Short mmCIF file of C-alpha atoms and ligand atoms in Angstrom, two decimals:
data_model
loop_
_atom_site.label_atom_id
_atom_site.label_comp_id
_atom_site.label_asym_id
_atom_site.label_seq_id
_atom_site.Cartn_x
_atom_site.Cartn_y
_atom_site.Cartn_z
CA UNK A 196 62.05 79.90 94.52
CA UNK A 197 62.42 79.79 91.05
CA UNK A 198 65.42 82.50 91.72
CA UNK A 199 66.87 79.61 94.09
CA UNK A 200 66.90 77.60 91.39
CA UNK A 201 68.80 79.71 88.92
CA UNK A 202 71.10 80.65 91.90
CA UNK A 203 71.95 76.82 91.92
CA UNK A 204 72.08 76.33 88.20
CA UNK A 205 74.71 79.26 88.09
CA UNK A 206 76.67 77.80 91.14
CA UNK A 207 77.09 74.48 89.57
CA UNK A 208 78.09 75.52 86.41
CA UNK A 209 80.60 77.97 88.00
CA UNK A 210 81.79 75.10 90.16
CA UNK A 211 82.17 72.67 87.15
CA UNK A 212 84.03 75.42 85.31
CA UNK A 213 86.58 75.86 87.88
CA UNK A 214 86.98 72.21 88.24
CA UNK A 215 87.63 71.84 84.47
CA UNK A 216 89.85 74.66 84.33
CA UNK A 217 91.94 73.24 87.45
CA UNK A 218 92.09 69.51 85.77
CA UNK A 219 92.88 71.31 82.05
CA UNK A 220 96.76 70.74 81.65
CA UNK A 221 99.27 73.57 81.49
CA UNK A 222 100.96 73.69 78.06
CA UNK A 223 104.25 73.09 78.46
CA UNK A 224 106.43 76.26 78.01
CA UNK A 225 110.02 77.78 78.08
CA UNK A 226 109.35 81.38 79.28
CA UNK A 227 112.82 82.93 79.67
CA UNK A 228 116.53 82.02 78.39
CA UNK A 229 115.88 80.54 75.06
CA UNK A 230 117.87 83.15 73.10
CA UNK A 231 119.21 82.09 69.82
CA UNK A 232 122.87 83.26 70.40
CA UNK A 233 124.85 83.73 74.12
CA UNK A 234 128.34 84.33 75.19
CA UNK A 235 128.15 82.10 78.22
CA UNK A 236 128.04 78.25 78.21
CA UNK A 237 125.37 77.83 81.23
CA UNK A 238 122.71 80.27 80.88
CA UNK A 239 119.63 79.12 82.91
CA UNK A 240 116.44 78.53 81.29
CA UNK A 241 113.24 78.81 82.58
CA UNK A 242 109.65 77.49 81.97
CA UNK A 243 106.36 76.59 83.25
CA UNK A 244 104.85 72.90 83.38
CA UNK A 245 102.05 71.03 85.35
CA UNK A 246 103.16 71.03 88.97
CA UNK A 247 102.84 67.45 89.28
CA UNK A 248 104.96 66.94 85.98
CA UNK A 249 108.47 65.33 85.71
CA UNK A 250 110.56 67.74 83.07
CA UNK A 251 113.70 67.17 81.90
CA UNK A 252 115.88 69.17 79.85
CA UNK A 253 118.25 67.54 77.85
CA UNK A 254 117.54 63.91 80.01
CA UNK A 255 118.58 65.71 82.99
CA UNK A 256 115.67 66.03 85.63
CA UNK A 257 114.76 69.39 86.90
CA UNK A 258 112.82 70.63 90.03
CA UNK A 259 109.51 71.90 89.37
CA UNK A 260 107.91 73.95 91.96
CA UNK A 261 104.54 73.87 93.69
CA UNK A 262 103.56 76.85 91.02
CA UNK A 263 104.26 74.98 88.04
CA UNK A 264 107.55 76.82 87.22
CA UNK A 265 110.57 75.09 86.63
CA UNK A 266 114.26 76.12 85.59
CA UNK A 267 118.20 74.63 85.13
CA UNK A 268 121.31 75.84 83.96
CA UNK A 269 122.52 74.35 80.48
CA UNK A 270 125.60 73.02 80.05
CA UNK A 271 126.17 74.44 76.09
CA UNK A 272 129.32 73.34 73.77
CA UNK A 273 130.79 76.27 71.57
CA UNK A 274 128.99 76.72 68.39
CA UNK A 275 125.23 74.88 67.79
CA UNK A 276 123.10 72.82 70.42
CA UNK A 277 120.09 71.64 70.75
CA UNK A 278 117.83 71.78 73.86
CA UNK A 279 115.16 69.06 74.33
CA UNK A 280 112.56 69.68 77.17
CA UNK A 281 109.94 67.09 78.03
CA UNK A 282 107.36 67.10 80.70
CA UNK A 283 105.78 63.74 81.61
CA UNK A 284 102.50 63.45 83.59
CA UNK A 285 98.73 62.32 82.34
CA UNK A 286 100.23 63.57 78.86
CA UNK A 287 103.94 63.68 77.69
CA UNK A 288 104.81 67.26 75.86
CA UNK A 289 108.11 68.29 74.47
CA UNK A 290 109.84 71.05 72.97
CA UNK A 291 113.06 71.63 71.17
CA UNK A 292 115.20 74.71 69.98
CA UNK A 293 118.48 75.60 69.04
CA UNK A 294 121.15 78.05 70.82
CA UNK A 295 124.47 79.03 69.74
CA UNK A 296 126.85 79.49 72.53
CA UNK A 297 129.94 81.84 71.09
CA UNK A 298 132.33 83.08 73.86
CA UNK A 299 133.06 85.91 71.61
CA UNK A 300 129.55 87.15 71.11
CA UNK A 301 128.58 91.06 72.12
CA UNK A 302 125.18 92.18 72.68
CA UNK A 303 124.90 94.71 69.72
CA UNK A 304 124.47 98.43 70.85
CA UNK A 305 122.77 101.34 68.66
CA UNK A 306 125.40 103.81 68.01
CA UNK A 307 122.85 106.43 67.13
CA UNK A 308 121.00 106.03 70.44
CA UNK A 309 124.76 106.23 72.27
CA UNK A 310 125.70 109.10 70.41
CA UNK A 311 122.34 110.66 71.42
CA UNK A 312 123.14 110.17 74.64
CA UNK A 313 126.45 111.65 74.65
CA UNK A 314 124.98 114.46 73.76
CA UNK A 315 122.09 114.95 76.25
CA UNK A 316 124.60 114.69 79.01
CA UNK A 317 127.40 116.97 77.70
CA UNK A 318 127.39 120.47 79.70
CA UNK A 319 127.72 123.70 78.22
CA UNK A 320 128.44 126.78 79.83
CA UNK A 321 125.29 129.05 80.72
CA UNK A 322 125.02 132.23 83.68
CA UNK A 323 121.39 132.22 85.00
CA UNK A 324 119.80 132.43 88.48
CA UNK A 325 117.38 130.03 88.97
CA UNK A 326 115.02 129.61 91.94
CA UNK A 327 114.21 126.47 93.65
CA UNK A 328 110.99 125.18 93.33
CA UNK A 329 109.06 122.90 95.84
CA UNK A 330 110.60 119.33 96.51
CA UNK A 331 113.44 120.66 94.85
CA UNK A 332 116.94 118.71 95.86
CA UNK A 333 120.60 118.88 95.01
CA UNK A 334 122.80 115.98 93.85
CA UNK A 335 126.68 115.34 94.32
CA UNK A 336 127.54 114.82 90.65
CA UNK A 337 125.66 114.49 86.97
CA UNK A 338 125.72 110.81 87.21
CA UNK A 339 122.11 108.85 87.26
CA UNK A 340 121.13 105.27 87.68
CA UNK A 341 117.85 104.02 87.96
CA UNK A 342 117.20 105.83 90.96
CA UNK A 343 118.65 109.17 89.66
CA UNK A 344 121.70 110.83 90.81
CA UNK A 345 123.18 110.67 94.31
CA UNK A 346 120.89 112.92 96.36
CA UNK A 347 122.55 115.35 98.91
CA UNK A 348 119.19 116.73 100.32
CA UNK A 349 116.05 118.51 99.59
CA UNK A 350 115.71 122.30 99.75
CA UNK A 351 113.29 124.34 100.69
CA UNK A 352 111.64 126.64 98.23
CA UNK A 353 112.91 129.88 96.91
CA UNK A 354 116.24 129.64 97.40
CA UNK A 355 118.61 131.49 94.53
CA UNK A 356 121.14 129.84 92.92
CA UNK A 357 123.66 130.89 89.98
CA UNK A 358 123.61 128.40 87.12
CA UNK A 359 126.88 128.37 85.71
CA UNK A 360 126.82 125.18 83.19
CA UNK A 361 123.69 122.91 81.74
CA UNK A 362 123.19 119.86 79.88
CA UNK A 363 119.87 118.39 78.85
CA UNK A 364 118.80 117.36 82.68
CA UNK A 365 120.70 119.31 85.03
CA UNK A 366 122.38 122.78 85.95
CA UNK A 367 125.63 123.21 87.56
CA UNK A 368 125.01 125.71 90.44
CA UNK A 369 127.58 127.22 92.21
CA UNK A 370 127.13 126.97 96.10
CA UNK A 371 129.98 128.84 97.31
CA UNK A 372 133.33 129.95 95.75
CA UNK A 373 134.62 126.68 95.92
CA UNK A 374 132.07 124.15 95.51
CA UNK A 375 129.25 123.31 93.01
CA UNK A 376 126.33 120.96 92.96
CA UNK A 377 123.73 119.51 90.60
CA UNK A 378 119.95 120.28 90.48
CA UNK A 379 117.37 119.18 87.79
CA UNK A 380 116.26 121.34 85.71
CA UNK A 381 112.30 120.68 86.63
CA UNK A 382 113.13 121.25 90.21
CA UNK A 383 113.73 125.23 89.54
CA UNK A 384 111.87 128.16 87.89
CA UNK A 385 114.40 130.52 85.56
CA UNK A 386 114.59 133.97 87.30
CA UNK A 387 116.73 135.66 84.88
CA UNK A 388 120.00 136.10 83.71
CA UNK A 389 123.28 136.28 86.21
CA UNK A 390 124.80 139.68 86.53
CA UNK A 391 128.68 138.67 85.93
CA UNK A 392 130.21 139.36 89.37
CA UNK A 393 133.41 141.61 89.79
CA UNK A 394 134.08 140.41 93.31
CA UNK A 395 132.22 136.88 94.14
CA UNK A 396 132.29 137.74 98.01
CA UNK A 397 131.29 141.12 97.75
CA UNK A 398 128.17 140.28 95.45
CA UNK A 399 127.36 136.63 96.75
CA UNK A 400 127.88 136.22 99.98
CA UNK A 401 125.52 137.14 103.08
CA UNK A 402 126.45 137.43 107.03
CA UNK A 403 124.95 134.84 109.47
CA UNK A 404 123.90 136.41 112.64
CA UNK A 405 122.28 135.20 116.02
CA UNK A 406 121.15 131.33 116.48
CA UNK A 407 118.37 130.23 119.05
CA UNK A 408 117.86 126.83 120.34
CA UNK A 409 114.35 126.04 121.60
CA UNK A 410 111.97 123.21 122.60
CA UNK A 411 108.76 123.95 119.99
CA UNK A 412 106.72 121.31 121.68
CA UNK A 413 106.86 117.99 119.37
CA UNK A 414 110.59 119.25 118.27
CA UNK A 415 113.33 121.04 119.37
CA UNK A 416 114.20 124.10 116.95
CA UNK A 417 117.39 125.60 116.11
CA UNK A 418 116.47 128.75 114.40
CA UNK A 419 119.44 130.07 111.99
CA UNK A 420 119.36 133.71 111.26
CA UNK A 421 121.05 135.14 108.20
CA UNK A 422 120.08 138.36 105.58
CA UNK A 423 118.91 135.72 102.58
CA UNK A 424 117.80 132.18 101.97
CA UNK A 425 120.90 130.41 100.94
CA UNK A 426 121.46 126.96 100.05
CA UNK A 427 122.72 124.16 102.91
CA UNK A 428 123.99 120.54 102.65
CA UNK A 429 122.84 118.98 105.75
CA UNK A 430 123.76 115.65 107.06
CA UNK A 431 122.85 113.51 110.19
CA UNK A 432 125.35 111.46 111.88
CA UNK A 433 124.77 108.31 114.02
CA UNK A 434 127.81 107.98 116.42
CA UNK A 435 127.96 110.14 118.03
CA UNK A 436 124.52 111.61 116.92
CA UNK A 437 124.43 115.05 115.57
CA UNK A 438 123.34 117.20 112.64
CA UNK A 439 125.65 119.02 110.70
CA UNK A 440 124.40 121.51 108.64
CA UNK A 441 127.04 123.51 106.09
CA UNK A 442 125.57 127.01 105.07
CA UNK A 443 126.70 127.80 101.33
CA UNK A 444 127.14 131.58 100.57
CA UNK A 445 127.01 132.19 104.22
CA UNK A 446 129.90 134.10 105.87
CA UNK A 447 130.13 133.03 109.73
CA UNK A 448 129.31 136.04 112.15
CA UNK A 449 127.46 134.40 114.54
CA UNK A 450 128.63 135.31 118.41
CA UNK A 451 125.12 134.42 119.73
CA UNK A 452 123.46 130.79 120.06
CA UNK A 453 121.21 131.01 122.81
CA UNK A 454 120.05 127.83 124.50
CA UNK A 455 116.51 128.01 126.11
CA UNK A 456 115.78 125.41 128.93
CA UNK A 457 113.89 122.29 128.25
CA UNK A 458 115.26 120.86 125.46
CA UNK A 459 114.45 117.10 124.66
CA UNK A 460 116.63 116.14 121.55
CA UNK A 461 119.19 118.75 121.31
CA UNK A 462 122.23 118.83 123.57
CA UNK A 463 123.91 121.78 122.20
CA UNK A 464 124.29 124.10 118.87
CA UNK A 465 127.93 124.97 117.97
CA UNK A 466 129.51 127.38 114.66
CA UNK A 467 132.32 127.49 112.71
CA UNK A 468 133.41 129.14 109.41
CA UNK A 469 134.41 126.22 107.42
CA UNK A 470 135.55 128.52 104.70
CA UNK A 471 135.24 132.28 103.79
CA UNK A 472 131.86 131.36 102.42
CA UNK A 473 130.70 128.64 104.47
CA UNK A 474 129.39 128.43 107.96
CA UNK A 475 129.17 125.28 109.55
CA UNK A 476 126.50 124.62 112.34
CA UNK A 477 126.69 121.24 114.43
CA UNK A 478 123.64 120.07 116.22
CA UNK A 479 124.87 118.11 118.87
CA UNK A 480 122.30 115.46 120.01
CA UNK A 481 121.22 114.20 123.06
CA UNK A 482 118.91 111.49 121.86
CA UNK A 483 120.77 108.14 120.93
CA UNK A 484 117.99 107.40 118.22
CA UNK A 485 116.27 109.71 115.42
CA UNK A 486 112.95 110.28 114.94
CA UNK A 487 113.34 112.59 111.99
CA UNK A 488 114.00 116.13 111.17
CA UNK A 489 112.60 119.08 109.15
CA UNK A 490 113.88 122.42 107.62
CA UNK A 491 111.96 125.11 106.37
CA UNK A 492 112.55 129.02 105.68
CA UNK A 493 110.62 131.41 107.67
CA UNK A 494 111.54 134.66 105.54
CA UNK A 495 115.39 134.48 105.55
CA UNK A 496 115.46 132.30 109.03
CA UNK A 497 116.17 128.76 108.69
CA UNK A 498 114.14 126.35 111.11
CA UNK A 499 115.57 123.13 111.65
CA UNK A 500 112.76 121.27 113.85
CA UNK A 501 114.42 117.49 115.00
CA UNK A 502 111.59 115.22 116.30
CA UNK A 503 111.43 114.36 119.83
CA UNK A 504 111.86 110.60 120.95
CA UNK A 505 108.12 109.25 121.39
CA UNK A 506 107.22 108.94 125.19
CA UNK A 507 106.22 105.31 124.64
CA UNK A 508 108.31 103.12 122.90
CA UNK A 509 106.27 100.58 122.23
CA UNK A 510 103.68 99.59 119.23
CA UNK A 511 101.02 100.83 121.68
CA UNK A 512 102.63 104.32 121.39
CA UNK A 513 103.35 104.91 117.93
CA UNK A 514 101.90 105.46 114.27
CA UNK A 515 103.36 102.83 111.69
CA UNK A 516 103.29 103.41 108.10
CA UNK A 517 103.29 100.83 105.37
CA UNK A 518 103.45 101.63 101.91
CA UNK A 519 102.63 98.91 99.55
CA UNK A 520 105.11 99.54 96.60
CA UNK A 521 103.77 99.93 92.76
CA UNK A 522 99.89 99.79 91.93
CA UNK A 523 97.46 100.67 89.42
CA UNK A 524 97.25 99.41 85.40
CA UNK A 525 100.78 100.86 84.96
CA UNK A 526 103.12 100.08 87.82
CA UNK A 527 102.53 96.22 88.48
CA UNK A 528 106.40 96.10 89.77
CA UNK A 529 108.10 92.76 88.65
CA UNK A 530 106.26 89.79 87.27
CA UNK A 531 106.75 86.31 88.41
CA UNK A 532 107.67 83.52 85.60
CA UNK A 533 103.81 82.09 86.36
CA UNK A 534 102.73 85.63 86.50
CA UNK A 535 102.26 86.64 89.98
CA UNK A 536 102.45 90.50 90.06
CA UNK A 537 104.72 92.45 92.65
CA UNK A 538 101.86 95.00 93.45
CA UNK A 539 99.56 92.58 94.49
CA UNK A 540 101.77 90.44 96.58
CA UNK A 541 102.86 94.12 98.22
CA UNK A 542 99.42 94.98 98.85
CA UNK A 543 98.47 91.39 100.48
CA UNK A 544 101.68 91.61 102.65
CA UNK A 545 100.78 94.86 103.41
CA UNK A 546 97.52 94.29 104.71
CA UNK A 547 98.68 91.59 106.98
CA UNK A 548 101.37 93.63 108.54
CA UNK A 549 98.53 96.26 109.49
CA UNK A 550 96.42 93.33 111.19
CA UNK A 551 99.44 92.35 113.29
CA UNK A 552 100.71 95.57 114.30
CA UNK A 553 97.38 96.78 114.87
CA UNK A 554 96.66 93.63 117.05
CA UNK A 555 99.95 95.31 119.09
CA UNK A 556 98.23 98.05 119.43
CA UNK A 557 99.86 100.53 116.37
CA UNK A 558 98.02 102.69 114.78
CA UNK A 559 98.52 102.29 111.03
CA UNK A 560 98.56 104.33 108.37
CA UNK A 561 98.47 103.08 104.75
CA UNK A 562 99.57 104.56 101.37
CA UNK A 563 98.04 102.75 98.76
CA UNK A 564 94.99 100.82 100.00
CA UNK A 565 94.15 99.27 96.67
CA UNK A 566 95.07 98.63 93.50
CA UNK A 567 95.72 102.05 92.36
CA UNK A 568 98.30 104.46 90.65
CA UNK A 569 100.16 106.98 93.30
CA UNK A 570 103.17 109.20 93.15
CA UNK A 571 105.81 108.79 95.64
CA UNK A 572 104.66 112.30 96.88
CA UNK A 573 101.56 111.76 97.44
CA UNK A 574 102.75 108.42 99.69
CA UNK A 575 104.94 110.84 101.57
CA UNK A 576 102.47 113.45 101.95
CA UNK A 577 100.11 110.78 103.62
CA UNK A 578 102.59 109.70 105.89
CA UNK A 579 103.72 113.09 107.08
CA UNK A 580 100.04 114.28 107.32
CA UNK A 581 99.27 111.21 109.39
CA UNK A 582 102.33 111.86 111.60
CA UNK A 583 103.76 108.24 111.10
CA UNK A 584 106.49 107.74 113.67
CA UNK A 585 108.29 105.12 111.17
CA UNK A 586 107.51 104.10 107.57
CA UNK A 587 108.08 100.66 106.21
CA UNK A 588 107.85 100.34 102.42
CA UNK A 589 107.00 97.17 101.52
CA UNK A 590 108.62 95.53 98.19
CA UNK A 591 109.80 92.40 96.34
CA UNK A 592 112.62 92.26 94.38
CA UNK A 593 113.66 91.07 91.10
CA UNK A 594 116.56 90.39 88.77
CA UNK A 595 119.45 88.44 88.28
CA UNK A 596 119.52 84.61 88.07
CA UNK A 597 115.83 82.95 88.62
CA UNK A 598 117.81 80.24 90.35
CA UNK A 599 120.82 81.56 92.18
CA UNK A 600 119.68 85.21 92.77
CA UNK A 601 116.85 85.70 95.72
CA UNK A 602 116.40 86.34 99.13
CA UNK A 603 115.58 88.90 101.48
CA UNK A 604 116.70 92.33 101.39
CA UNK A 605 116.23 95.90 103.46
CA UNK A 606 117.43 99.19 102.31
CA UNK A 607 117.96 102.37 104.41
CA UNK A 608 119.14 105.78 103.31
CA UNK A 609 120.79 107.14 106.35
CA UNK A 610 122.79 105.73 108.86
CA UNK A 611 120.73 106.29 112.07
CA UNK A 612 118.33 103.89 110.45
CA UNK A 613 120.74 100.84 109.58
CA UNK A 614 119.72 99.21 113.26
CA UNK A 615 116.11 99.39 112.17
CA UNK A 616 117.23 97.68 108.66
CA UNK A 617 119.34 95.57 110.63
CA UNK A 618 116.47 93.86 112.76
CA UNK A 619 114.20 93.46 110.13
CA UNK A 620 116.91 91.66 108.02
CA UNK A 621 117.88 89.55 110.95
CA UNK A 622 114.18 88.15 111.77
CA UNK A 623 113.52 87.46 107.85
CA UNK A 624 116.68 85.61 107.42
CA UNK A 625 115.68 83.38 110.34
CA UNK A 626 112.75 81.99 108.33
CA UNK A 627 114.07 78.17 106.66
CA UNK A 628 115.13 78.82 103.63
CA UNK A 629 115.23 82.27 102.99
CA UNK A 630 118.64 83.66 101.68
CA UNK A 631 120.72 86.65 102.64
CA UNK A 632 120.76 89.70 99.83
CA UNK A 633 121.92 91.89 102.12
CA UNK A 634 121.56 95.55 103.84
CA UNK A 635 121.95 98.39 101.77
CA UNK A 636 122.80 101.75 102.80
CA UNK A 637 122.89 105.16 101.41
CA UNK A 638 119.81 103.99 98.87
CA UNK A 639 118.37 106.61 96.95
CA UNK A 640 114.52 105.81 97.64
CA UNK A 641 111.97 108.64 97.61
CA UNK A 642 110.40 107.79 100.81
CA UNK A 643 113.77 107.03 102.53
CA UNK A 644 115.83 110.33 101.01
CA UNK A 645 113.50 112.91 103.17
CA UNK A 646 114.29 113.50 106.84
CA UNK A 647 111.05 113.25 108.14
CA UNK A 648 110.37 109.94 109.56
CA UNK A 649 112.37 106.90 110.13
CA UNK A 650 112.17 104.68 107.06
CA UNK A 651 113.27 101.37 105.70
CA UNK A 652 112.30 99.51 102.83
CA UNK A 653 111.88 95.70 102.52
CA UNK A 654 112.53 93.63 99.47
CA UNK A 655 110.60 90.73 101.32
CA UNK A 656 111.77 87.99 98.48
CA UNK A 657 112.32 87.59 94.42
CA UNK A 658 109.62 87.74 92.28
CA UNK A 659 111.79 86.57 89.71
CA UNK A 660 113.57 83.72 91.84
CA UNK A 661 111.65 80.38 91.30
CA UNK A 662 112.01 79.18 95.44
CA UNK A 663 111.04 82.77 96.25
CA UNK A 664 108.02 82.63 93.77
CA UNK A 665 106.97 79.23 95.37
CA UNK A 666 106.73 81.29 98.81
CA UNK A 667 105.20 84.24 97.52
CA UNK A 668 102.40 82.09 96.35
CA UNK A 669 101.64 80.66 99.96
CA UNK A 670 99.42 82.54 101.95
CA UNK A 671 100.97 80.99 105.24
CA UNK A 672 104.67 82.25 104.31
CA UNK A 673 103.26 85.42 103.57
CA UNK A 674 101.83 85.76 107.19
CA UNK A 675 105.25 84.40 108.30
CA UNK A 676 107.37 86.80 106.81
CA UNK A 677 104.96 89.43 107.64
CA UNK A 678 105.80 88.20 111.55
CA UNK A 679 108.81 88.30 111.06
CA UNK A 680 108.95 91.84 109.64
CA UNK A 681 106.69 92.70 112.49
CA UNK A 682 109.34 90.89 115.16
CA UNK A 683 112.02 93.03 113.50
CA UNK A 684 110.12 96.05 114.37
CA UNK A 685 109.17 95.08 118.02
CA UNK A 686 113.36 94.43 118.25
CA UNK A 687 114.25 98.02 116.92
CA UNK A 688 111.84 99.57 119.23
CA UNK A 689 113.64 97.84 122.33
CA UNK A 690 117.36 98.93 121.12
CA UNK A 691 115.31 102.25 120.98
CA UNK A 692 114.49 101.89 124.67
CA UNK A 693 117.99 100.55 125.48
CA UNK A 694 119.77 102.94 123.48
CA UNK A 695 117.52 106.07 125.32
CA UNK A 696 118.18 104.42 128.73
CA UNK A 697 113.90 104.06 128.90
CA UNK A 698 113.23 100.87 131.05
ZN1 ZN B 751 109.06 97.05 93.73
#
């Protein structure tokens, strides 16, 4: 009995604390945009107030969202400006600060930092044999952005490459006499010094021999035979559907391509010498839609496995991978004006989508199941191991102007998956008020850069946009957003059925 009284007392105490905190007035704050000096006349300032308060900036009323966020573009005159923010509710609060508008003002740069970056990016000659490690990939150039340089494709382990130049992060490697490419230094092991070549062709080029094409159960397999593991550039094209594989340092000597019966994905394979030391293999595909492909060396034979179209193109027949972006103490993703963390919203949305898809009979595989840190490789390995047929990565965007920049966007790496991005984007934009932030192709995101499965990244809304933030704080909107993502996925499966001529 005494236990019950204690429990009740604690419960009453907790309840009254909750009430007290609910009624506690929010202190008026400017959270963003209040810089001392700016070079535009209309910067946006953003702040927090009581959600029920009326807020004015320099006498002009501004919209206060249900989250308590408010924001407005200022109208500054050249020189000194006083900004006066007032919030009125049960109490009146006000803030005053100064901002200078100078159209000629330039953000200061650290010349030492610029010099250091230039030094690190400068290439100098080298002459090494390096060997690819697991997960190695080639880049087209030496440029970089926050997603890294523009990737060409991954390469299997154990391919020897000649490095002819290096900077702090990259080797420039010679693929063939006329083509170079870039590879991150941490993706290779140094094997030793390269012996200077008297005749490049003589010293570096191997011959291709016979190929075969067979049905390997879940995939059709092309086996490309040659004398040594060589690098390659591979690309899948949507229309007509084909995979083009360029083997570098390989001279075409293939006079036999044996096609076995019962091929499901592949129509036929053709070969040509594109250059004296480049051999092009074109894999013409029967299937109109792509379900991923993998490549690996078995000795010096390169096997390319092209996954078959699933027999049942409904959610009942498929395994869907859902990746909740970010996670753990070090990767919150973007954080909203009132403190909503992207990682938390991503996880909530993921579980809602999981429920919706499971109700339709899909098997769902998650990468991150709770608030834990997870590398991109751990995520991709889970989806590969659990046999995901399609992977959706759920994120929320940030950046730009907190009032103007917002909306839904979808991202794909390979053209063949554009229809999936389009279907999801179309459904998200059908929600009232959601802006179009576009469909982005060639997106160099780790999960969509591997070719093992179809993958689209969804940036559901902007955490940094005040209207979007209000939606992301609303559980009903969470449901609506994910219902529409699920509807987009279903629309894509119907598109696939139609394309493949399946009733
Ligand atoms: Zn993110």
